[in-house]
Coordinates of C-alpha atoms and ligand atoms in Angstrom, one line a residue:
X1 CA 9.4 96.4 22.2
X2 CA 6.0 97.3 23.1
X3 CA 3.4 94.7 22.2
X4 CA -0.3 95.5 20.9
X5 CA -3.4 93.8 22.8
X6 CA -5.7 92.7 20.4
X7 CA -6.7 89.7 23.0
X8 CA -9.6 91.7 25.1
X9 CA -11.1 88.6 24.8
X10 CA -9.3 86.8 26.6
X11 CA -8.5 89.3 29.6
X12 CA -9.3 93.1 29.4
X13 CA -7.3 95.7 31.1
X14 CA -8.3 97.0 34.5
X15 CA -10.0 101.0 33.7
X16 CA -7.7 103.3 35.8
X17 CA -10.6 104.5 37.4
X18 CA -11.7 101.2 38.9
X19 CA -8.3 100.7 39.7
X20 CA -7.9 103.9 41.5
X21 CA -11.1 102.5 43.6
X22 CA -9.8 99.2 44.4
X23 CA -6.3 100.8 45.9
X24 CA -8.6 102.6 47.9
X25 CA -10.4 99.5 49.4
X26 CA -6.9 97.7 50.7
X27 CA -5.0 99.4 53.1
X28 CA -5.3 100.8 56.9
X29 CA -6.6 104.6 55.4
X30 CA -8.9 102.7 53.3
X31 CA -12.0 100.9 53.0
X32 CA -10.5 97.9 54.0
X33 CA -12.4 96.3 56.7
X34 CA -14.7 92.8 57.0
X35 CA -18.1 93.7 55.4
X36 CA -19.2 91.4 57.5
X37 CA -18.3 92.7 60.9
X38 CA -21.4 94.5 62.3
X39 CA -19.5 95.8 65.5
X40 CA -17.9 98.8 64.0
X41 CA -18.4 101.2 61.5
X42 CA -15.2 100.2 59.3
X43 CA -17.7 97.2 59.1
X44 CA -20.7 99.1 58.1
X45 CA -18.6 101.5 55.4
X46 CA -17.2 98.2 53.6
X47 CA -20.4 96.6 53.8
X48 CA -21.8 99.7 52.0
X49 CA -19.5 99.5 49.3
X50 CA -20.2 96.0 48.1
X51 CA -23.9 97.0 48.7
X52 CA -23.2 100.4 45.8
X53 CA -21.5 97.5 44.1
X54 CA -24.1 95.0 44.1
X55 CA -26.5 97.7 43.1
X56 CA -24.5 99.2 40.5
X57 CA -24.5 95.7 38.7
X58 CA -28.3 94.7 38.9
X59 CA -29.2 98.5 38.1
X60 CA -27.0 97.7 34.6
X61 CA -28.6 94.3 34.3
X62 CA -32.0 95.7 35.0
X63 CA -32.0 93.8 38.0
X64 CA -32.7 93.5 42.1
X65 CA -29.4 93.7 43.8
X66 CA -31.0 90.6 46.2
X67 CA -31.0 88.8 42.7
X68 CA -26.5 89.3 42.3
X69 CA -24.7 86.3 44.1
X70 CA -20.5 87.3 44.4
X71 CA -18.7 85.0 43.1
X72 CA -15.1 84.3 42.0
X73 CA -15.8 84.7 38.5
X74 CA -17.8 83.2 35.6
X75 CA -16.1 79.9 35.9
X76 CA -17.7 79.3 39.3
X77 CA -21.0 81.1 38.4
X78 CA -21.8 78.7 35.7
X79 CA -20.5 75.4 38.0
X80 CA -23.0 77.2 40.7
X81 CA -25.8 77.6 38.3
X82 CA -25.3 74.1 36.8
X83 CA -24.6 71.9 39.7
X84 CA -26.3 74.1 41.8
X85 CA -29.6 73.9 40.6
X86 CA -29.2 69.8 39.6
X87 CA -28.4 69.0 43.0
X88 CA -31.6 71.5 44.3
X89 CA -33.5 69.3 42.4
X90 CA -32.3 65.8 43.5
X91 CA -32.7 67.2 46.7
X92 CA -36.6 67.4 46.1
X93 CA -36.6 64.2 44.1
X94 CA -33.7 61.7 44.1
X95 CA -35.1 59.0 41.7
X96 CA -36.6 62.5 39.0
X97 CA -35.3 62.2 35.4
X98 CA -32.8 65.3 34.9
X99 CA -31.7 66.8 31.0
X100 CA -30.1 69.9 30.3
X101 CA -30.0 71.0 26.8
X102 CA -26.4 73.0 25.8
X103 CA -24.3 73.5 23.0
X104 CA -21.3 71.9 21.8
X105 CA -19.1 75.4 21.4
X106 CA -19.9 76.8 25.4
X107 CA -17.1 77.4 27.2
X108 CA -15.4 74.7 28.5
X109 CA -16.7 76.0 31.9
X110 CA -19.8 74.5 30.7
X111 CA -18.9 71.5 28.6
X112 CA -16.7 70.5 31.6
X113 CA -19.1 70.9 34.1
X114 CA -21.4 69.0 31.8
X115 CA -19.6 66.1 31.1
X116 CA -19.1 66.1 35.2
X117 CA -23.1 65.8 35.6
X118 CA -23.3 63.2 33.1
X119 CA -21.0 61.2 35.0
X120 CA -23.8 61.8 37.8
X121 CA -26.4 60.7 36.0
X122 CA -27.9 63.4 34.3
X123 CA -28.5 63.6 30.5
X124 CA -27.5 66.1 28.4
X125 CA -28.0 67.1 24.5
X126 CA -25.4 69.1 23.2
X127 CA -26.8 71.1 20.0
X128 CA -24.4 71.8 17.2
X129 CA -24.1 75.1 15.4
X130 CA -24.7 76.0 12.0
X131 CA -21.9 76.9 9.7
X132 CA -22.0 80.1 11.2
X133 CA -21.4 79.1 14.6
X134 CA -25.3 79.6 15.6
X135 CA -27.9 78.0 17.5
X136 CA -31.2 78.4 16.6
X137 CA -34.2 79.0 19.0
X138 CA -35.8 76.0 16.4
X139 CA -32.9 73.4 17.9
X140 CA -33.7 74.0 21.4
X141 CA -37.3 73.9 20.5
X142 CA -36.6 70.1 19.1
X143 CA -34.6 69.0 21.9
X144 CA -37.0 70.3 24.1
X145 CA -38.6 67.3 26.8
X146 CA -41.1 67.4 30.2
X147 CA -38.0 66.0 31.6
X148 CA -35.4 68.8 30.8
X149 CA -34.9 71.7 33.7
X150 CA -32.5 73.6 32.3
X151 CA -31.2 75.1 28.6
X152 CA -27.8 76.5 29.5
X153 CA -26.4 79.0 26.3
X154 CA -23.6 81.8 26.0
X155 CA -25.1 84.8 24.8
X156 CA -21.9 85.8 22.8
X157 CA -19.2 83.1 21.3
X158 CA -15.9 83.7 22.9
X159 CA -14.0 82.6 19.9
X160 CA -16.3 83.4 17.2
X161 CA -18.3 86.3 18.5
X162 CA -21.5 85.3 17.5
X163 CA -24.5 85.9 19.1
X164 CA -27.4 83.4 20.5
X165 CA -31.5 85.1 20.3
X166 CA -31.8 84.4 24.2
X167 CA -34.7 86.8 24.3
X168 CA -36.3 83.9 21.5
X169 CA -35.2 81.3 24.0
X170 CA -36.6 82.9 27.2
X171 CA -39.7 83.0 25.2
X172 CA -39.3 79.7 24.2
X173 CA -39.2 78.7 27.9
X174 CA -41.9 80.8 29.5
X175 CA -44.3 77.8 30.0
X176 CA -42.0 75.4 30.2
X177 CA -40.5 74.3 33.8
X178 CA -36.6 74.2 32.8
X179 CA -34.8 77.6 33.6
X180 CA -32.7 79.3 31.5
X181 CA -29.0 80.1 32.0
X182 CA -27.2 82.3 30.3
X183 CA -23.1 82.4 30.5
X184 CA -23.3 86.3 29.7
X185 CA -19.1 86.6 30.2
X186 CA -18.1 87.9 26.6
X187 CA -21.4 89.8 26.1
X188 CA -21.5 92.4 28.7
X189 CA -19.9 95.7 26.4
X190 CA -20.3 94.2 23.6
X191 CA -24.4 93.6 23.3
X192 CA -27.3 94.6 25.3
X193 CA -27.6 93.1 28.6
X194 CA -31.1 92.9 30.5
X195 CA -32.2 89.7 32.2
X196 CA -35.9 90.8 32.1
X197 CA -35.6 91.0 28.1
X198 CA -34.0 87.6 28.1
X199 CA -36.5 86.1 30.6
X200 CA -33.2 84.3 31.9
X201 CA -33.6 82.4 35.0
X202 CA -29.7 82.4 35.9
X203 CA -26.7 84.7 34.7
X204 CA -23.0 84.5 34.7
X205 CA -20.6 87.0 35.0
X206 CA -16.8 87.8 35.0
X207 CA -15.6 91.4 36.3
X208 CA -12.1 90.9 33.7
X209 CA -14.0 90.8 30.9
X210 CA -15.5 94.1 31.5
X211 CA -12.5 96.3 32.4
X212 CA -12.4 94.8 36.1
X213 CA -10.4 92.9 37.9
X214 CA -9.5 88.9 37.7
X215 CA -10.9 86.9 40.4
X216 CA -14.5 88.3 40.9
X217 CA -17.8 87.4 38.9
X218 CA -21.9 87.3 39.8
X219 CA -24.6 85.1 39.6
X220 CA -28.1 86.6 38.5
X221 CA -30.4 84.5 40.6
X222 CA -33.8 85.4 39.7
X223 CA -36.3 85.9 43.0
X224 CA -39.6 86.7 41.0
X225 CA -40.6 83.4 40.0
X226 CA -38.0 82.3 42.5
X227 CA -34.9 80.0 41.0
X228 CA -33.8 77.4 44.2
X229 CA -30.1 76.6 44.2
X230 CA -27.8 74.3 46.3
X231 CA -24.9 76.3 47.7
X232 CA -21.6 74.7 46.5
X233 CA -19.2 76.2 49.1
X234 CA -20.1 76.2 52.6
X235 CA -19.2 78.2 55.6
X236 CA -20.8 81.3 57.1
X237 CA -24.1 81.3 54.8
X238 CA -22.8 84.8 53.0
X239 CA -24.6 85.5 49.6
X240 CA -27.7 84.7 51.3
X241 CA -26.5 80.8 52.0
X242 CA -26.0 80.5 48.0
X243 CA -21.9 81.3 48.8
X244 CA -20.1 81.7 51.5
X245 CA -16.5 83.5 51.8
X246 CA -15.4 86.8 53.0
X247 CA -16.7 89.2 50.9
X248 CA -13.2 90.7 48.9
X249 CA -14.6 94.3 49.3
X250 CA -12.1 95.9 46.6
X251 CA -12.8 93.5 44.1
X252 CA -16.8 93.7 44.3
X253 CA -16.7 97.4 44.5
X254 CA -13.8 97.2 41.4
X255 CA -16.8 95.1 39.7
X256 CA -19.6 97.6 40.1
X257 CA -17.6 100.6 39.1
X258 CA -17.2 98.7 36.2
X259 CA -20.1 98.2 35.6
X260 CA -21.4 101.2 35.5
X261 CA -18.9 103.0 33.4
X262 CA -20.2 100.2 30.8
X263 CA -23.7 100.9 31.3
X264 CA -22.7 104.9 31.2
X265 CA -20.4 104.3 27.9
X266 CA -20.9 100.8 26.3
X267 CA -23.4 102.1 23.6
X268 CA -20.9 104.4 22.0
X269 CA -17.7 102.0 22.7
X270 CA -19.6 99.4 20.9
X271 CA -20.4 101.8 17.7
X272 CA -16.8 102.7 18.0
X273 CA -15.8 99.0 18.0
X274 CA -17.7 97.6 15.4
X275 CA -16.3 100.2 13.2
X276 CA -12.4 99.3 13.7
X277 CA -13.9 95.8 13.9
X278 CA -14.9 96.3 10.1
X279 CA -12.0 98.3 9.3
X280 CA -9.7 95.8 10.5
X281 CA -11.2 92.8 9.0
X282 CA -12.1 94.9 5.1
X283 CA -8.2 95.5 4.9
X284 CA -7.5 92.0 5.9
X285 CA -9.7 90.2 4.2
X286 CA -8.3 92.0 0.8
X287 CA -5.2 90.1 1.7
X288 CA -7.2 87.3 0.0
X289 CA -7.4 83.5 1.0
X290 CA -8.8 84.8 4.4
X291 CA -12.1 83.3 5.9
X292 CA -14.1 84.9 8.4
X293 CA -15.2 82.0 10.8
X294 CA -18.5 82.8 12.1
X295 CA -21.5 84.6 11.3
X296 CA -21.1 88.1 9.5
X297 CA -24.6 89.3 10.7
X298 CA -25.2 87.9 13.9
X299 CA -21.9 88.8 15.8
X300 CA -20.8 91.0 18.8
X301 CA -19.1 94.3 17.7
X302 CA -15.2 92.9 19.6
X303 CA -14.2 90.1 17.7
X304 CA -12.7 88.9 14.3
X305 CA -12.0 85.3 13.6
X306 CA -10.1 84.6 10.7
X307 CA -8.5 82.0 9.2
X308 CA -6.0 82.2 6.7
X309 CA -5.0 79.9 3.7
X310 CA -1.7 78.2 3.3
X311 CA -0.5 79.5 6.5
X312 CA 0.1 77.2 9.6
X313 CA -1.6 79.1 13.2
X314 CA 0.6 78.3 15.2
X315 CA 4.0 79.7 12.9
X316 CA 1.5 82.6 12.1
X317 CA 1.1 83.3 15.9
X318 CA 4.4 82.6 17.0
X319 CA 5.5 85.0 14.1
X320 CA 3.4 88.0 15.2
X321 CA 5.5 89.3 17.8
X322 CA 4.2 92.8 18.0
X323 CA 0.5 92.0 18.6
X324 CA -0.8 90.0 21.2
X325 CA -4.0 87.9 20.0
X326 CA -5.0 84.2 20.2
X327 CA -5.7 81.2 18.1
X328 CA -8.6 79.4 19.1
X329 CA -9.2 80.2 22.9
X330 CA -6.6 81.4 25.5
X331 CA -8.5 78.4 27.5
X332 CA -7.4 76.0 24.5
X333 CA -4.1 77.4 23.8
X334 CA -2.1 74.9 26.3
X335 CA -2.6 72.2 24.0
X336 CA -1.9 72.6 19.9
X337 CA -5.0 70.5 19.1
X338 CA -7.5 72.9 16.6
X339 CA -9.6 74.6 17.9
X340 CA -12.9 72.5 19.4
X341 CA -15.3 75.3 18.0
X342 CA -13.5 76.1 14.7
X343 CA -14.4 71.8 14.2
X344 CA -17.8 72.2 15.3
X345 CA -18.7 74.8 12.6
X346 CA -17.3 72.4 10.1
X347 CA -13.9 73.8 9.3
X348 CA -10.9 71.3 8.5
X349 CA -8.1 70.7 10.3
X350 CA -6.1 73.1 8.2
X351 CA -8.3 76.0 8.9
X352 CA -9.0 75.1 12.0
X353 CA -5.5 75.4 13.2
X354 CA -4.9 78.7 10.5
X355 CA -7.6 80.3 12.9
X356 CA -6.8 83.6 14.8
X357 CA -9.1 85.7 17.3
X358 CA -8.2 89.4 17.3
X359 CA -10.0 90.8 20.0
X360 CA -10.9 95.1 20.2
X361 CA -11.4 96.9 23.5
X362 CA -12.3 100.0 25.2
X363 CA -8.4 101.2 24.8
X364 CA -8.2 100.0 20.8
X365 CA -7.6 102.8 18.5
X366 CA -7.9 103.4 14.6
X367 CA -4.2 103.9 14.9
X368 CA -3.6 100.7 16.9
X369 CA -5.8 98.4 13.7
X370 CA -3.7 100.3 11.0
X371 CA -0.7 99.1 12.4
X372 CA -2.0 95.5 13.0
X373 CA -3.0 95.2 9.4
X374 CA 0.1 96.3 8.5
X375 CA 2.0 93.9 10.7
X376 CA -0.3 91.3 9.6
X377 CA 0.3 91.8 5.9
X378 CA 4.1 92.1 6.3
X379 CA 3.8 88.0 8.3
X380 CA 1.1 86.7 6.1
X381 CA 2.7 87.7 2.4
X382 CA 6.5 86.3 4.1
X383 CA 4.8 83.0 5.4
X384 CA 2.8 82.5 2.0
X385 CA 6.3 83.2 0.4
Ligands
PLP1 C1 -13.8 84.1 30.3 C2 -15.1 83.3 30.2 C3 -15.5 82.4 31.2 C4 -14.7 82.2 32.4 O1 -14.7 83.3 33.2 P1 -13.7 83.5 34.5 O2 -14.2 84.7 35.2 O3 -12.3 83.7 33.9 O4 -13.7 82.2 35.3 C5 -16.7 81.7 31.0 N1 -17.4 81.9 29.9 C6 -17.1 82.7 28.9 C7 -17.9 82.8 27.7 C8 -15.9 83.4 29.0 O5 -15.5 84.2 28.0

């Protein structure tokens, strides 16, 4: 039985056409060689395509390509923009005062890395969302100190979908010293992307959230005022010394077609999504006893978040065998405890567990919703029953 993916935000799909490129970077006809081998012109063609790559990525970003570190995805971006920059700082001043402000619904990329600084000494506020699962530009504003160098936000919600103002926040910062990070994994394709609009100091990204491949992601690092990092691998000085590793030439150039086929597509697929978005979550929302959990305005066209009354999440899941969607994050999902960012925007433990994320993609259709919400229906009325 075939099952429908309705979890894009958890993983998307490679495009065909990035992975038709990537075969074509692996074997002994291909574009397979060491970009970093300067003796030979297999060399010099694999060091071009990650150099098309690298453009291809700023260009969409509206960026320099000397500002796009490789990395292994947005899990390491964000520990190299966090930890990274922290121990650039104690490198200048051991004894300085450090706080980063952050929120209590980032990824767990973030809160993990957070609670790993803390450890090290450095203080961080974690600001709580509204009912709606925002933060406000006014929060950050308050928690604001000479001491803090850094205000690290998502741009888009991975469970919820909601949006942060990070344009209102690089304003915010603009004469203040502490940079800006954004974790910009769930927004690329889904919102506008442009690190000069945001004013954003440092940027993560993850190629499989954006029709690429697993295992490759960038770090914006802004040159112009220029953001000092600490490498946190060693060995070769690749990245210019911010990461070293062989650079994985059919991922990268996987990553930058990808790229650009968002930048050439991603305003019509996201008019396209928010419309089965809404026509997904009208039909199931007539259901009735079904919450949406997050903001209705302020929301990226690719999710719905719903929870459902008198239904337990995790019989609801396990009962929907022919779609394939989450309950809280995939990150979460190993354990059964609700979901941390359902609890931070103040629902109970009952509809915090009832919560499910239904994700749409580049390859959802209007027949693929119909036959969710029919599926759906079917579950929900026998559960309730
Ligand atoms: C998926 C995701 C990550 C982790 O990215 P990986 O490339 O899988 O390491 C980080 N932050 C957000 C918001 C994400 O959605």
């Amino acid at each position: 039985m075939n099952t429908l993916y309705l979890d894009y935000a958890a993983t998307t799909p490679v495009d065909p056409r990035v992975a038709e490129l990537m075969a074509s970077c692996l074997t002994l006809e291909g574009n397979f060689a060491n970009p970093a081998s300067r003796s030979h012109r297999l060399g010099w063609r694999a060091e071009q395509a990650v150099e098309s790559a690298r453009r291809q990525l700023a260009d969409f970003i509206d960026s320099d390509p000397r500002e796009i570190v490789w990395t292994s995805g947005a899990t390491e971006s964000n520990n190299l923009a966090l930890k990274g920059r922290v121990e650039y700082l104690r490198s200048q001043d051991a004894g300085r005062p450090l706080h980063i402000i952050t929120s209590s619904i980032e990824h767990k990329a973030i809160l993990d890395t957070c609670e790993w600084l803390e450890d090290k000494g450095v203080e961080i506020t974690y600001l709580t969302p509204d009912a709606d699962g925002l933060i406000h530009v006014s929060q950050v504003a308050a928690a604001l100190r000479d001491e803090t160098v850094m205000v690290s936000l998502m741009a888009v919600n991975n469970e919820l979908g909601t949006t942060t103002d990070i344009a209102a926040i690089g304003q915010l910062l603009a004469d203040h010293n502490a940079v800006l990070h954004v974790d910009a994994a769930q927004a690329v394709g889904k919102i506008p992307v442009n690190v000069r609009e945001w004013q954003a100091d440092l940027v993560s990204f993850s190629a499989h959230k954006m029709y690429g491949p697993k295992g490759i992601g960038a770090l914006y690092v802004r040159r112009q005022p220029q953001v000092l990092i600490a490498a946190q691998i060693h060995g070769g000085g690749h990245e210019r010394g911010m990461r070293s590793g062989t650079l994985a030439t059919h991922q990268i150039a996987g990553f930058g077609l990808a790229a650009q086929l968002v930048s050439d597509e991603g305003a019509d697929d996201m008019t396209r999504l928010a419309s089965l978005r809404d026509r997904f979550e009208t039909r199931v929302m007539a259901l009735g006893g079904v919450y949406r959990n997050g903001s209705e305005q302020w929301r990226s066209c690719g999710h719905a978040n719903l929870s459902f009354d008198g239904v337990d999440g995790e019989i609801l899941l396990a009962s929907l065998a022919k779609i394939a969607v989450s309950s809280g994050s995939a990150c979460a999902s190993a354990s059964v405890e609700p979901s941390y960012v359902l609890k931070a925007i103040g629902r109970d433990d009952a509809l915090a567990h009832a919560g499910l994320r239904f994700s749409f993609g580049r390859f959802t259709t209007e027949a693929d919703i119909d036959f969710a919400v029919e599926h759906l229906s079917q579950i929900v009325g026998r559960l309730r029953r």
